[in-house]
PDB file of C-alpha atoms in Angstrom:
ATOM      1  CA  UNK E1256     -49.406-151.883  52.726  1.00 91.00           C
ATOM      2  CA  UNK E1257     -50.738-148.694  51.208  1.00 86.00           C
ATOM      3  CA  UNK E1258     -52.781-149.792  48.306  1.00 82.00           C
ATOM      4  CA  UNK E1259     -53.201-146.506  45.850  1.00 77.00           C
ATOM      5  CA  UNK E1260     -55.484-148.712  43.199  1.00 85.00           C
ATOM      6  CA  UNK E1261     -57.092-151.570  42.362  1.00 88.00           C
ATOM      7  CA  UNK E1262     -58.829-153.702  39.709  1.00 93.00           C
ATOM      8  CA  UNK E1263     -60.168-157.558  38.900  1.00 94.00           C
ATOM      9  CA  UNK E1264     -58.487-159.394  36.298  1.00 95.00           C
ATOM     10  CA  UNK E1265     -60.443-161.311  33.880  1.00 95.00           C
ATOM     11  CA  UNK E1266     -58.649-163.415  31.074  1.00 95.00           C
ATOM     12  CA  UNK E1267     -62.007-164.143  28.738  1.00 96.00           C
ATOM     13  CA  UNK E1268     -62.358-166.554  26.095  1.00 95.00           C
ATOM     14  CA  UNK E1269     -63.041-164.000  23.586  1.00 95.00           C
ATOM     15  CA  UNK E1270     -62.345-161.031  24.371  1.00 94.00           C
ATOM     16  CA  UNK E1271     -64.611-159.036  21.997  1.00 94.00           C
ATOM     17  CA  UNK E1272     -67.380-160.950  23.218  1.00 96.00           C
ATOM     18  CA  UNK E1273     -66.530-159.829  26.679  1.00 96.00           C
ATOM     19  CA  UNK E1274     -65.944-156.526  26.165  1.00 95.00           C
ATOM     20  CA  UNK E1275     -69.454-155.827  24.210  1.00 96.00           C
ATOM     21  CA  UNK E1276     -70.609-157.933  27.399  1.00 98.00           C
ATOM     22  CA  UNK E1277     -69.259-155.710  29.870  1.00 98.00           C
ATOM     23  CA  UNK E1278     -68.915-152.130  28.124  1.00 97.00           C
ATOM     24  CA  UNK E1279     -72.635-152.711  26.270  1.00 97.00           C
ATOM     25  CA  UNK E1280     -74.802-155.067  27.710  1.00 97.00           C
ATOM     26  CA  UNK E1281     -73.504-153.891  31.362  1.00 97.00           C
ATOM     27  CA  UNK E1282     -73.198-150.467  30.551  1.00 97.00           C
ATOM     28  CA  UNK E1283     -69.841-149.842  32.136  1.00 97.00           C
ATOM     29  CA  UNK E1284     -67.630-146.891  31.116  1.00 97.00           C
ATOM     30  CA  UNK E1285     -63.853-147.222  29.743  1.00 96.00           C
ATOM     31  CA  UNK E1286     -61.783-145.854  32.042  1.00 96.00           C
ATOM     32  CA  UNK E1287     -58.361-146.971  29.668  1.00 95.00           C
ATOM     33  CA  UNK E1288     -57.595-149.322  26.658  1.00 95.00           C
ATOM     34  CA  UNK E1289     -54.196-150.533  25.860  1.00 95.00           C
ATOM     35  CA  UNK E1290     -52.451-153.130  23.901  1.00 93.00           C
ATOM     36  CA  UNK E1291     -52.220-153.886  20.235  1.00 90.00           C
ATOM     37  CA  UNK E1292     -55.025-152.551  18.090  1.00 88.00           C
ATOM     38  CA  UNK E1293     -56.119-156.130  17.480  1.00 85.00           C
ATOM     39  CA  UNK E1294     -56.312-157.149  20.699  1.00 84.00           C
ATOM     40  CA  UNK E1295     -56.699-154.466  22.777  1.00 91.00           C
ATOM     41  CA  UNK E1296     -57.595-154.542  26.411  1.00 95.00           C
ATOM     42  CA  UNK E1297     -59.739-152.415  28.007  1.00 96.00           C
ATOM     43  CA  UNK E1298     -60.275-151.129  31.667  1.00 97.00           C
ATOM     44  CA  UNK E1299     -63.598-150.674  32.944  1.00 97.00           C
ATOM     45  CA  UNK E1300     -64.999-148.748  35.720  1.00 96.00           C
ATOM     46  CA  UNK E1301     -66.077-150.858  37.991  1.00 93.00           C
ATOM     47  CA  UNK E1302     -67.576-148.400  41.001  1.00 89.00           C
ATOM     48  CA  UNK E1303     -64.559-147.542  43.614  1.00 89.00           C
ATOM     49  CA  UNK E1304     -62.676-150.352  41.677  1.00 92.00           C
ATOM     50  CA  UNK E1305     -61.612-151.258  37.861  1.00 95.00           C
ATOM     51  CA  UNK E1306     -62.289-154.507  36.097  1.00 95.00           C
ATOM     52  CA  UNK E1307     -59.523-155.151  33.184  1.00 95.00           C
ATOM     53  CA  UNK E1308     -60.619-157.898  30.147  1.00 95.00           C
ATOM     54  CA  UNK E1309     -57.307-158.441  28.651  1.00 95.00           C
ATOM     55  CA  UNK E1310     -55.813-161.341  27.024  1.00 92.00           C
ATOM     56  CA  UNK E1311     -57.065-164.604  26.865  1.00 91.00           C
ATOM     57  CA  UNK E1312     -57.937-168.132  28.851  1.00 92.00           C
ATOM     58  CA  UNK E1313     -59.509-171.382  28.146  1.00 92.00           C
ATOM     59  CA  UNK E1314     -60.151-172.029  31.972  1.00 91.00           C
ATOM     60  CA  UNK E1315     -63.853-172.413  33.041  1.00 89.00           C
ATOM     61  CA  UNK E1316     -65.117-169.912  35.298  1.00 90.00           C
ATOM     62  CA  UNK E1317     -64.741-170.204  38.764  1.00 88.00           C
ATOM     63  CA  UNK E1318     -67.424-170.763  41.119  1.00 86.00           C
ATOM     64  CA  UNK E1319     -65.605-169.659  43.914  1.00 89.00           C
ATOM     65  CA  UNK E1320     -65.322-165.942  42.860  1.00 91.00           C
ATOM     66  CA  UNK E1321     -67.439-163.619  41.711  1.00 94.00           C
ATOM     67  CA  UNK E1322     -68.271-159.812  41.037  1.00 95.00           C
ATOM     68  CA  UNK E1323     -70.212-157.927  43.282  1.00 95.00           C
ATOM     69  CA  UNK E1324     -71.806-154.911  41.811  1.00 95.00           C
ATOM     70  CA  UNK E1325     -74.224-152.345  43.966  1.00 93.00           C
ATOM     71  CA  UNK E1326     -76.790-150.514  41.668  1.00 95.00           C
ATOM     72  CA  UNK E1327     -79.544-148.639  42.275  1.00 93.00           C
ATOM     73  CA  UNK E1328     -82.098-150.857  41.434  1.00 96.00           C
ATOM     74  CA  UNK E1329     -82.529-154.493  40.715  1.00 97.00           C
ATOM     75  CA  UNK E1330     -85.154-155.218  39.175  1.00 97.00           C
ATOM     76  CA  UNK E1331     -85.291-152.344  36.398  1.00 97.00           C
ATOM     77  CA  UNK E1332     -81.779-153.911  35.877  1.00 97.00           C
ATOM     78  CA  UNK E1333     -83.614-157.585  35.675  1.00 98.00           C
ATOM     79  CA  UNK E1334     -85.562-156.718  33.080  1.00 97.00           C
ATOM     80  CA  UNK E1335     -82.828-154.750  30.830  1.00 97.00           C
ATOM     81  CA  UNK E1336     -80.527-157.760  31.239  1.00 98.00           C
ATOM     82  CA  UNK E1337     -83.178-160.549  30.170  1.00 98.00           C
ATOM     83  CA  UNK E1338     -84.093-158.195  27.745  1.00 97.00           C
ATOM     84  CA  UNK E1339     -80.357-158.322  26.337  1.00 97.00           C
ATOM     85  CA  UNK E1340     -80.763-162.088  26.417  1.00 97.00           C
ATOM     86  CA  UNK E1341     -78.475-162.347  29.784  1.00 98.00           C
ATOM     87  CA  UNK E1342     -78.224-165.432  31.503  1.00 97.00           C
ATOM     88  CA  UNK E1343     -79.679-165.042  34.960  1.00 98.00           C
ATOM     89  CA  UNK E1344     -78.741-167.798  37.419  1.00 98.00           C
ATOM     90  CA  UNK E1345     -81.424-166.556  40.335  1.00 97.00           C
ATOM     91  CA  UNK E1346     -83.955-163.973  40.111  1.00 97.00           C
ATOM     92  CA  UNK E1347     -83.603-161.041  41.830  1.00 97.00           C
ATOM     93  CA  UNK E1348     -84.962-161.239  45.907  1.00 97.00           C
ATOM     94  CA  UNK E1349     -84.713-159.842  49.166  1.00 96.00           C
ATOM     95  CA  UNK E1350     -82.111-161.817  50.815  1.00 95.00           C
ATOM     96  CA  UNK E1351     -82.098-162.575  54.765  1.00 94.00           C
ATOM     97  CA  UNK E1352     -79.251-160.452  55.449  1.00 92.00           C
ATOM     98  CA  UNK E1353     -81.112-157.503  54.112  1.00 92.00           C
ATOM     99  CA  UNK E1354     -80.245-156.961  50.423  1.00 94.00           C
ATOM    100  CA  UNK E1355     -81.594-157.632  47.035  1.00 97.00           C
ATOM    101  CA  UNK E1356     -79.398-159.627  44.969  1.00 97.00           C
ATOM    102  CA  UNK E1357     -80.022-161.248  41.312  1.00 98.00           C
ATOM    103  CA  UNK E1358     -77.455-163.519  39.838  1.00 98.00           C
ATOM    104  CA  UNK E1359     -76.239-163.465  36.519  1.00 98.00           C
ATOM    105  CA  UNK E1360     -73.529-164.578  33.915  1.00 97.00           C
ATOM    106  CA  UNK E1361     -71.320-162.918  32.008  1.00 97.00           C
ATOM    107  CA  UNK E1362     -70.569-164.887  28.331  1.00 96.00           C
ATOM    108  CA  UNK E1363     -67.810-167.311  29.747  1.00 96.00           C
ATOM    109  CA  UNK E1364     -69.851-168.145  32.895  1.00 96.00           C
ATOM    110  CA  UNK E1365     -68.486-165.563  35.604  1.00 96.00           C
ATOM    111  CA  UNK E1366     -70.783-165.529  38.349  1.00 97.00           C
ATOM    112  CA  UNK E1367     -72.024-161.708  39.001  1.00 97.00           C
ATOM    113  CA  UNK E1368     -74.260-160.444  41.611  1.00 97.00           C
ATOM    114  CA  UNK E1369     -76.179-157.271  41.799  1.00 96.00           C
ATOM    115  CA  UNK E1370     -76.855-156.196  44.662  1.00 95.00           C
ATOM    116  CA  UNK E1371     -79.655-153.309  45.824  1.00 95.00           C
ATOM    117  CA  UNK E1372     -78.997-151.840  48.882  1.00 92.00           C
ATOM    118  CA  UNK E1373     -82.988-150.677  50.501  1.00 91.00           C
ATOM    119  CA  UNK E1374     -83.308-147.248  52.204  1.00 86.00           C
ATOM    120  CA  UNK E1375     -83.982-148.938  56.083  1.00 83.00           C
ATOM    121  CA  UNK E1376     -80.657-151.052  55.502  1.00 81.00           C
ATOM    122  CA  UNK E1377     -77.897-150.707  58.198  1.00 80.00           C
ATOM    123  CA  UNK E1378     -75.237-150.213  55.075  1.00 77.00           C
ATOM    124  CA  UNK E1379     -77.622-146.574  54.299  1.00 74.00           C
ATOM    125  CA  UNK E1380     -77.733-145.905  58.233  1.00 72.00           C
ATOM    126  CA  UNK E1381     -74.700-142.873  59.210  1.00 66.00           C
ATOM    127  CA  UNK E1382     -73.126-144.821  62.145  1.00 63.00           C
ATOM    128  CA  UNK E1383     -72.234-141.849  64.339  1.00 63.00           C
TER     129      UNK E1383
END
């Protein structure tokens, strides 16, 4: 399989909500909108990947998936997101395996972790 794109689905409760969530709060760019005017969906930059809010679910978020998202650094991101009244689900720390991760929640309960990647980390090291 030769996969020329990518992007995460997410069917939000309301979507307006969501998208101010993701597009404001977040800070992520619109890469594309599309639908009716009013209910449009948007696509997001999401890195290397795209994350589309479109349409609309009832279902509760599921613990078993979440977004990972790499950014420069955590906790300047911490404190911008508690500052937007964010729900954080774990404070941001150096995990065993190396990185710094803090856990938050988008508005319908979508587990999202960012992730900080420090300089001495194998992931920063050039392999060859």
């Amino acid at each position: 399989m030769e996969v020329l794109s990518s992007r995460v689905l997410l069917r939000p409760k309301d979507l307006a909500r969501s998208r101010r969530f993701y597009a404001e709060t977040l800070g992520l760019a619109v890469y594309r909108e599309f639908g009716p005017p009013e209910h449009p969906g948007v696509v997001l930059f999401l890195g290397q990947g795209f994350l589309e809010l479109s349409g609309h679910s009832e279902d509760r978020a599921s613990p078993g998936v979440s977004l990972w998202l790499q950014v420069r650094d955590v906790a300047r991101e911490e404190e911008r997101l508690r500052q937007a009244g964010v729900t954080v689900l774990r404070e941001a720390r150096l995990e065993p395996w190396g990185l710094v991760e803090l856990w938050i929640a988008d508005p319908d309960g979508h587990r999202i972790v960012l992730v900080q990647v420090p300089p001495d980390h194998p992931l920063r090291r050039d392999p060859r």
